[in-house]
Amino acid sequence: MKYVSTRDNTLRYDAAQAIAMGLSRDGGLFTPIELPKLGQGELEAMTNLSYQERAVRVMRLYLEDFTEEELTDYAAKAYSDQRFDTPAVAPLRQVNGNTWALELWHGPTCAFKDMALQMLPHLLTASLTKTQEEKTVCILVATSGDTGKAALEGFRDVDRTRILVFYPQDGVSDIQKLQMRTQEGENVGVCAIEGNFDDAQNGVKTLFSDPELRKTLAQRGFFLSSANSINWGRVLPQVVYYISAYCALLRDGKIQPGEKINVCVPTGNFGNILACYYAKQMGLPVNRLICASNANNVLTDFLNTGKYDRNRPFYITTSPSMDILISSNLERLLFQMSGQNDAEVRDYMEKLSATGTYQVSDAIFAQLRDNFSAGFCDDEGTRETIGQMMREHGYLIDTHTAVAFHVLAQYRAETGDDTPAVVASTASPFKFCNAVLPALGVTELRANTEILEQLEEVSGVPAPRPLAALKSKQPRFDQCVEKAQMKDTVLGFLR
Ligand SMILES: *Cc1c(COP(=O)(O)O)cnc(C)c1O
């Protein structure tokens, strides 16, 4: 399997090159030149396999420059019972007769980012060896919460890697901050930035494009790379869990071979739902892909009209991991739907950066309509959904997952389509106690980690072990710098 850039489809790359480089030099994203097919027989053959075995079956179709032994080893390490608190890895929870939550937060940091960020370090370090890169990679991350911690856990103590995470001092939840400040590992660094997420993100972008910094670091034997979802090594492991969920429903007799399901995904950067689109293109029987947004509903409008328009107010919501106006992975969808037309994609992306808006061709819009439905839900709807889910089903969900359940209910009411549906559940509710508790009717919130016990008492659900363990951990990182000092922080970290 070869890969091309969404902005130049003339040059071909191996998977290892695409993963080692992360982003193409022309600014495009690496995508496979074709999507391998999974026949009905192959799906049925996977029903009795473990999650790890399914991961190998799916990933090997895309990673031909990796051996089966290598992939088996990575899957065993990434999804081991040391790191995931259930052998199913990504278990399905049945909510009613035709609705399931696909729980993607049983990993070490309790958000779905673990599904990919536990795998990426194995793929990346092997890719460095395969491409004969001799320098040590330093992963730089600007985070609004979930990505930073998941990347730290994934890369901690991984040979030939260092990782440095910047988070906005006042832009992440208390629990998220504590998760990062107590991070263990010899190769990790964590630093707060005075400012908001944009300051952290722009600061990191400036570092990436600083030739002088690159040169100094190269002399010291380092190069910079990123762990965000533009890397193919993060998208691919996400394709696995949709296929795995379908196999589990088949195995348990919940659906018949060939029967279609709907999938509803709470969406920000479009990485998670894109993985499901790829699974569908591979042959997974998916009927509708339902894209759920919060008040930042740029994708709802796009999927319903074919016009992308980021010129709108930006809202801070109770589902912060979806507070985003530019969904970078959409570029991969446009590339696929345009028939891998790099010139067309370049044109859209140039319009997006020049004017903040673009309109897709009729041909692409027709495919969007054929595959996707879209809706959104504000904070009030999120709150109501959390309360209702608890009252009616005794099921505690987080704010992002609530957005998806709300949008699925809207979709069903509007269309009458009662196809069995899987909702991607993207975070443990214990990561977002400050919004979840009020939705359950609690008005006085306890401080710091005591809020975890408060949610345990109110819901009767135990907190995930990695979060409960925060209580006894000492913070290791307390540095907070101004944006202008980020470069010195990197130079101090990479001695
Ligand atoms: C990152 C994240 C999302 C959004 O996923 P995308 O792949 O960016 O669309 C949704 N929910 C949670 C909890 C997240 O951490």
PDB file of N, CA, C and O in Angstrom, residues 261-303:
ATOM      1  N   ILE A 261     -25.675  -0.876  10.008  1.00  0.00           N
ATOM      2  CA  ILE A 261     -25.825  -0.109  11.248  1.00  0.00           C
ATOM      3  C   ILE A 261     -25.610   1.376  10.946  1.00  0.00           C
ATOM      4  O   ILE A 261     -24.983   1.725   9.942  1.00  0.00           O
ATOM      5  N   ASN A 262     -26.152   2.229  11.805  1.00  0.00           N
ATOM      6  CA  ASN A 262     -25.797   3.647  11.774  1.00  0.00           C
ATOM      7  C   ASN A 262     -24.734   3.890  12.834  1.00  0.00           C
ATOM      8  O   ASN A 262     -24.696   3.194  13.850  1.00  0.00           O
ATOM      9  N   VAL A 263     -23.890   4.894  12.593  1.00  0.00           N
ATOM     10  CA  VAL A 263     -22.864   5.231  13.579  1.00  0.00           C
ATOM     11  C   VAL A 263     -22.918   6.730  13.826  1.00  0.00           C
ATOM     12  O   VAL A 263     -22.928   7.522  12.879  1.00  0.00           O
ATOM     13  N   CYS A 264     -22.981   7.116  15.097  1.00  0.00           N
ATOM     14  CA  CYS A 264     -23.046   8.533  15.459  1.00  0.00           C
ATOM     15  C   CYS A 264     -21.803   8.913  16.257  1.00  0.00           C
ATOM     16  O   CYS A 264     -21.473   8.255  17.239  1.00  0.00           O
ATOM     17  N   VAL A 265     -21.102   9.968  15.819  1.00  0.00           N
ATOM     18  CA  VAL A 265     -19.791  10.300  16.389  1.00  0.00           C
ATOM     19  C   VAL A 265     -19.741  11.770  16.813  1.00  0.00           C
ATOM     20  O   VAL A 265     -19.981  12.662  15.992  1.00  0.00           O
ATOM     21  N   PRO A 266     -19.393  12.026  18.095  1.00  0.00           N
ATOM     22  CA  PRO A 266     -19.186  13.420  18.517  1.00  0.00           C
ATOM     23  C   PRO A 266     -17.886  13.931  17.892  1.00  0.00           C
ATOM     24  O   PRO A 266     -16.826  13.351  18.093  1.00  0.00           O
ATOM     25  N   THR A 267     -17.969  15.004  17.141  1.00  0.00           N
ATOM     26  CA  THR A 267     -16.888  15.335  16.211  1.00  0.00           C
ATOM     27  C   THR A 267     -16.274  16.712  16.452  1.00  0.00           C
ATOM     28  O   THR A 267     -16.985  17.681  16.725  1.00  0.00           O
ATOM     29  N   GLY A 268     -14.943  16.767  16.343  1.00  0.00           N
ATOM     30  CA  GLY A 268     -14.220  18.036  16.439  1.00  0.00           C
ATOM     31  C   GLY A 268     -13.351  18.207  15.213  1.00  0.00           C
ATOM     32  O   GLY A 268     -13.671  18.907  14.268  1.00  0.00           O
ATOM     33  N   ASN A 269     -12.220  17.502  15.232  1.00  0.00           N
ATOM     34  CA  ASN A 269     -11.253  17.601  14.150  1.00  0.00           C
ATOM     35  C   ASN A 269     -11.553  16.648  12.989  1.00  0.00           C
ATOM     36  O   ASN A 269     -10.788  16.551  12.049  1.00  0.00           O
ATOM     37  N   PHE A 270     -12.614  15.899  13.087  1.00  0.00           N
ATOM     38  CA  PHE A 270     -13.092  14.997  12.038  1.00  0.00           C
ATOM     39  C   PHE A 270     -12.240  13.738  11.885  1.00  0.00           C
ATOM     40  O   PHE A 270     -12.365  12.991  10.922  1.00  0.00           O
ATOM     41  N   GLY A 271     -11.365  13.456  12.883  1.00  0.00           N
ATOM     42  CA  GLY A 271     -10.528  12.258  12.772  1.00  0.00           C
ATOM     43  C   GLY A 271     -11.320  10.983  13.050  1.00  0.00           C
ATOM     44  O   GLY A 271     -11.215   9.991  12.317  1.00  0.00           O
ATOM     45  N   ASN A 272     -12.115  11.020  14.108  1.00  0.00           N
ATOM     46  CA  ASN A 272     -12.830   9.830  14.553  1.00  0.00           C
ATOM     47  C   ASN A 272     -13.867   9.398  13.518  1.00  0.00           C
ATOM     48  O   ASN A 272     -13.928   8.228  13.122  1.00  0.00           O
ATOM     49  N   ILE A 273     -14.661  10.333  13.049  1.00  0.00           N
ATOM     50  CA  ILE A 273     -15.717   9.958  12.102  1.00  0.00           C
ATOM     51  C   ILE A 273     -15.124   9.622  10.724  1.00  0.00           C
ATOM     52  O   ILE A 273     -15.645   8.772  10.008  1.00  0.00           O
ATOM     53  N   LEU A 274     -13.997  10.235  10.383  1.00  0.00           N
ATOM     54  CA  LEU A 274     -13.328   9.880   9.130  1.00  0.00           C
ATOM     55  C   LEU A 274     -12.921   8.410   9.149  1.00  0.00           C
ATOM     56  O   LEU A 274     -13.042   7.696   8.140  1.00  0.00           O
ATOM     57  N   ALA A 275     -12.439   7.946  10.298  1.00  0.00           N
ATOM     58  CA  ALA A 275     -12.041   6.532  10.414  1.00  0.00           C
ATOM     59  C   ALA A 275     -13.233   5.633  10.119  1.00  0.00           C
ATOM     60  O   ALA A 275     -13.099   4.579   9.491  1.00  0.00           O
ATOM     61  N   CYS A 276     -14.424   6.039  10.538  1.00  0.00           N
ATOM     62  CA  CYS A 276     -15.616   5.231  10.284  1.00  0.00           C
ATOM     63  C   CYS A 276     -15.989   5.287   8.800  1.00  0.00           C
ATOM     64  O   CYS A 276     -16.431   4.281   8.229  1.00  0.00           O
ATOM     65  N   TYR A 277     -15.790   6.428   8.177  1.00  0.00           N
ATOM     66  CA  TYR A 277     -16.027   6.526   6.728  1.00  0.00           C
ATOM     67  C   TYR A 277     -15.097   5.564   5.976  1.00  0.00           C
ATOM     68  O   TYR A 277     -15.526   4.853   5.064  1.00  0.00           O
ATOM     69  N   TYR A 278     -13.824   5.524   6.384  1.00  0.00           N
ATOM     70  CA  TYR A 278     -12.893   4.586   5.749  1.00  0.00           C
ATOM     71  C   TYR A 278     -13.374   3.145   5.944  1.00  0.00           C
ATOM     72  O   TYR A 278     -13.325   2.334   5.022  1.00  0.00           O
ATOM     73  N   ALA A 279     -13.844   2.836   7.155  1.00  0.00           N
ATOM     74  CA  ALA A 279     -14.327   1.470   7.417  1.00  0.00           C
ATOM     75  C   ALA A 279     -15.492   1.147   6.484  1.00  0.00           C
ATOM     76  O   ALA A 279     -15.597   0.049   5.940  1.00  0.00           O
ATOM     77  N   LYS A 280     -16.367   2.119   6.280  1.00  0.00           N
ATOM     78  CA  LYS A 280     -17.501   1.914   5.377  1.00  0.00           C
ATOM     79  C   LYS A 280     -17.020   1.673   3.945  1.00  0.00           C
ATOM     80  O   LYS A 280     -17.491   0.772   3.254  1.00  0.00           O
ATOM     81  N   GLN A 281     -16.047   2.479   3.519  1.00  0.00           N
ATOM     82  CA  GLN A 281     -15.512   2.309   2.161  1.00  0.00           C
ATOM     83  C   GLN A 281     -14.840   0.953   1.990  1.00  0.00           C
ATOM     84  O   GLN A 281     -14.770   0.404   0.894  1.00  0.00           O
ATOM     85  N   MET A 282     -14.332   0.421   3.083  1.00  0.00           N
ATOM     86  CA  MET A 282     -13.694  -0.901   3.031  1.00  0.00           C
ATOM     87  C   MET A 282     -14.727  -2.018   2.898  1.00  0.00           C
ATOM     88  O   MET A 282     -14.366  -3.158   2.631  1.00  0.00           O
ATOM     89  N   GLY A 283     -15.979  -1.685   3.156  1.00  0.00           N
ATOM     90  CA  GLY A 283     -17.022  -2.703   3.019  1.00  0.00           C
ATOM     91  C   GLY A 283     -17.813  -2.955   4.291  1.00  0.00           C
ATOM     92  O   GLY A 283     -18.702  -3.807   4.311  1.00  0.00           O
ATOM     93  N   LEU A 284     -17.507  -2.246   5.370  1.00  0.00           N
ATOM     94  CA  LEU A 284     -18.287  -2.437   6.595  1.00  0.00           C
ATOM     95  C   LEU A 284     -19.719  -1.960   6.328  1.00  0.00           C
ATOM     96  O   LEU A 284     -19.923  -0.861   5.815  1.00  0.00           O
ATOM     97  N   PRO A 285     -20.732  -2.789   6.670  1.00  0.00           N
ATOM     98  CA  PRO A 285     -22.115  -2.399   6.369  1.00  0.00           C
ATOM     99  C   PRO A 285     -22.595  -1.249   7.267  1.00  0.00           C
ATOM    100  O   PRO A 285     -23.207  -1.458   8.300  1.00  0.00           O
ATOM    101  N   VAL A 286     -22.269  -0.028   6.848  1.00  0.00           N
ATOM    102  CA  VAL A 286     -22.705   1.156   7.578  1.00  0.00           C
ATOM    103  C   VAL A 286     -23.707   1.890   6.703  1.00  0.00           C
ATOM    104  O   VAL A 286     -23.438   2.135   5.521  1.00  0.00           O
ATOM    105  N   ASN A 287     -24.846   2.240   7.275  1.00  0.00           N
ATOM    106  CA  ASN A 287     -25.876   2.962   6.551  1.00  0.00           C
ATOM    107  C   ASN A 287     -25.577   4.458   6.585  1.00  0.00           C
ATOM    108  O   ASN A 287     -25.048   5.025   5.642  1.00  0.00           O
ATOM    109  N   ARG A 288     -25.865   5.128   7.707  1.00  0.00           N
ATOM    110  CA  ARG A 288     -25.594   6.565   7.819  1.00  0.00           C
ATOM    111  C   ARG A 288     -24.466   6.812   8.813  1.00  0.00           C
ATOM    112  O   ARG A 288     -24.394   6.190   9.878  1.00  0.00           O
ATOM    113  N   LEU A 289     -23.602   7.782   8.481  1.00  0.00           N
ATOM    114  CA  LEU A 289     -22.618   8.307   9.420  1.00  0.00           C
ATOM    115  C   LEU A 289     -23.215   9.598   9.961  1.00  0.00           C
ATOM    116  O   LEU A 289     -23.449  10.536   9.191  1.00  0.00           O
ATOM    117  N   ILE A 290     -23.467   9.638  11.261  1.00  0.00           N
ATOM    118  CA  ILE A 290     -24.135  10.808  11.827  1.00  0.00           C
ATOM    119  C   ILE A 290     -23.100  11.638  12.590  1.00  0.00           C
ATOM    120  O   ILE A 290     -22.505  11.180  13.565  1.00  0.00           O
ATOM    121  N   CYS A 291     -22.888  12.848  12.096  1.00  0.00           N
ATOM    122  CA  CYS A 291     -21.857  13.732  12.648  1.00  0.00           C
ATOM    123  C   CYS A 291     -22.494  14.658  13.679  1.00  0.00           C
ATOM    124  O   CYS A 291     -23.374  15.450  13.339  1.00  0.00           O
ATOM    125  N   ALA A 292     -22.058  14.543  14.935  1.00  0.00           N
ATOM    126  CA  ALA A 292     -22.641  15.331  16.022  1.00  0.00           C
ATOM    127  C   ALA A 292     -21.680  16.437  16.440  1.00  0.00           C
ATOM    128  O   ALA A 292     -20.514  16.181  16.721  1.00  0.00           O
ATOM    129  N   SER A 293     -22.182  17.678  16.472  1.00  0.00           N
ATOM    130  CA  SER A 293     -21.367  18.824  16.891  1.00  0.00           C
ATOM    131  C   SER A 293     -22.007  19.496  18.093  1.00  0.00           C
ATOM    132  O   SER A 293     -23.203  19.306  18.350  1.00  0.00           O
ATOM    133  N   ASN A 294     -21.217  20.325  18.804  1.00  0.00           N
ATOM    134  CA  ASN A 294     -21.791  21.185  19.843  1.00  0.00           C
ATOM    135  C   ASN A 294     -22.128  22.542  19.205  1.00  0.00           C
ATOM    136  O   ASN A 294     -22.315  22.617  17.981  1.00  0.00           O
ATOM    137  N   ALA A 295     -22.203  23.595  20.007  1.00  0.00           N
ATOM    138  CA  ALA A 295     -22.613  24.893  19.462  1.00  0.00           C
ATOM    139  C   ALA A 295     -21.677  25.387  18.354  1.00  0.00           C
ATOM    140  O   ALA A 295     -22.059  26.221  17.528  1.00  0.00           O
ATOM    141  N   ASN A 296     -20.470  24.880  18.335  1.00  0.00           N
ATOM    142  CA  ASN A 296     -19.555  25.180  17.226  1.00  0.00           C
ATOM    143  C   ASN A 296     -19.914  24.252  16.060  1.00  0.00           C
ATOM    144  O   ASN A 296     -19.265  23.245  15.819  1.00  0.00           O
ATOM    145  N   ASN A 297     -20.974  24.637  15.343  1.00  0.00           N
ATOM    146  CA  ASN A 297     -21.617  23.684  14.424  1.00  0.00           C
ATOM    147  C   ASN A 297     -21.215  23.883  12.965  1.00  0.00           C
ATOM    148  O   ASN A 297     -22.037  23.723  12.062  1.00  0.00           O
ATOM    149  N   VAL A 298     -19.961  24.211  12.756  1.00  0.00           N
ATOM    150  CA  VAL A 298     -19.476  24.435  11.388  1.00  0.00           C
ATOM    151  C   VAL A 298     -19.649  23.186  10.520  1.00  0.00           C
ATOM    152  O   VAL A 298     -19.994  23.270   9.336  1.00  0.00           O
ATOM    153  N   LEU A 299     -19.481  22.003  11.119  1.00  0.00           N
ATOM    154  CA  LEU A 299     -19.618  20.767  10.334  1.00  0.00           C
ATOM    155  C   LEU A 299     -21.075  20.439  10.025  1.00  0.00           C
ATOM    156  O   LEU A 299     -21.372  19.881   8.970  1.00  0.00           O
ATOM    157  N   THR A 300     -21.979  20.787  10.950  1.00  0.00           N
ATOM    158  CA  THR A 300     -23.406  20.553  10.688  1.00  0.00           C
ATOM    159  C   THR A 300     -23.810  21.318   9.431  1.00  0.00           C
ATOM    160  O   THR A 300     -24.431  20.767   8.513  1.00  0.00           O
ATOM    161  N   ASP A 301     -23.435  22.598   9.393  1.00  0.00           N
ATOM    162  CA  ASP A 301     -23.781  23.411   8.228  1.00  0.00           C
ATOM    163  C   ASP A 301     -23.106  22.884   6.971  1.00  0.00           C
ATOM    164  O   ASP A 301     -23.714  22.815   5.908  1.00  0.00           O
ATOM    165  N   PHE A 302     -21.848  22.510   7.110  1.00  0.00           N
ATOM    166  CA  PHE A 302     -21.123  22.023   5.933  1.00  0.00           C
ATOM    167  C   PHE A 302     -21.789  20.777   5.343  1.00  0.00           C
ATOM    168  O   PHE A 302     -22.038  20.699   4.142  1.00  0.00           O
ATOM    169  N   LEU A 303     -22.097  19.816   6.199  1.00  0.00           N
ATOM    170  CA  LEU A 303     -22.650  18.558   5.680  1.00  0.00           C
ATOM    171  C   LEU A 303     -24.067  18.759   5.138  1.00  0.00           C
ATOM    172  O   LEU A 303     -24.501  18.040   4.246  1.00  0.00           O
TER     173      LEU A 303
END
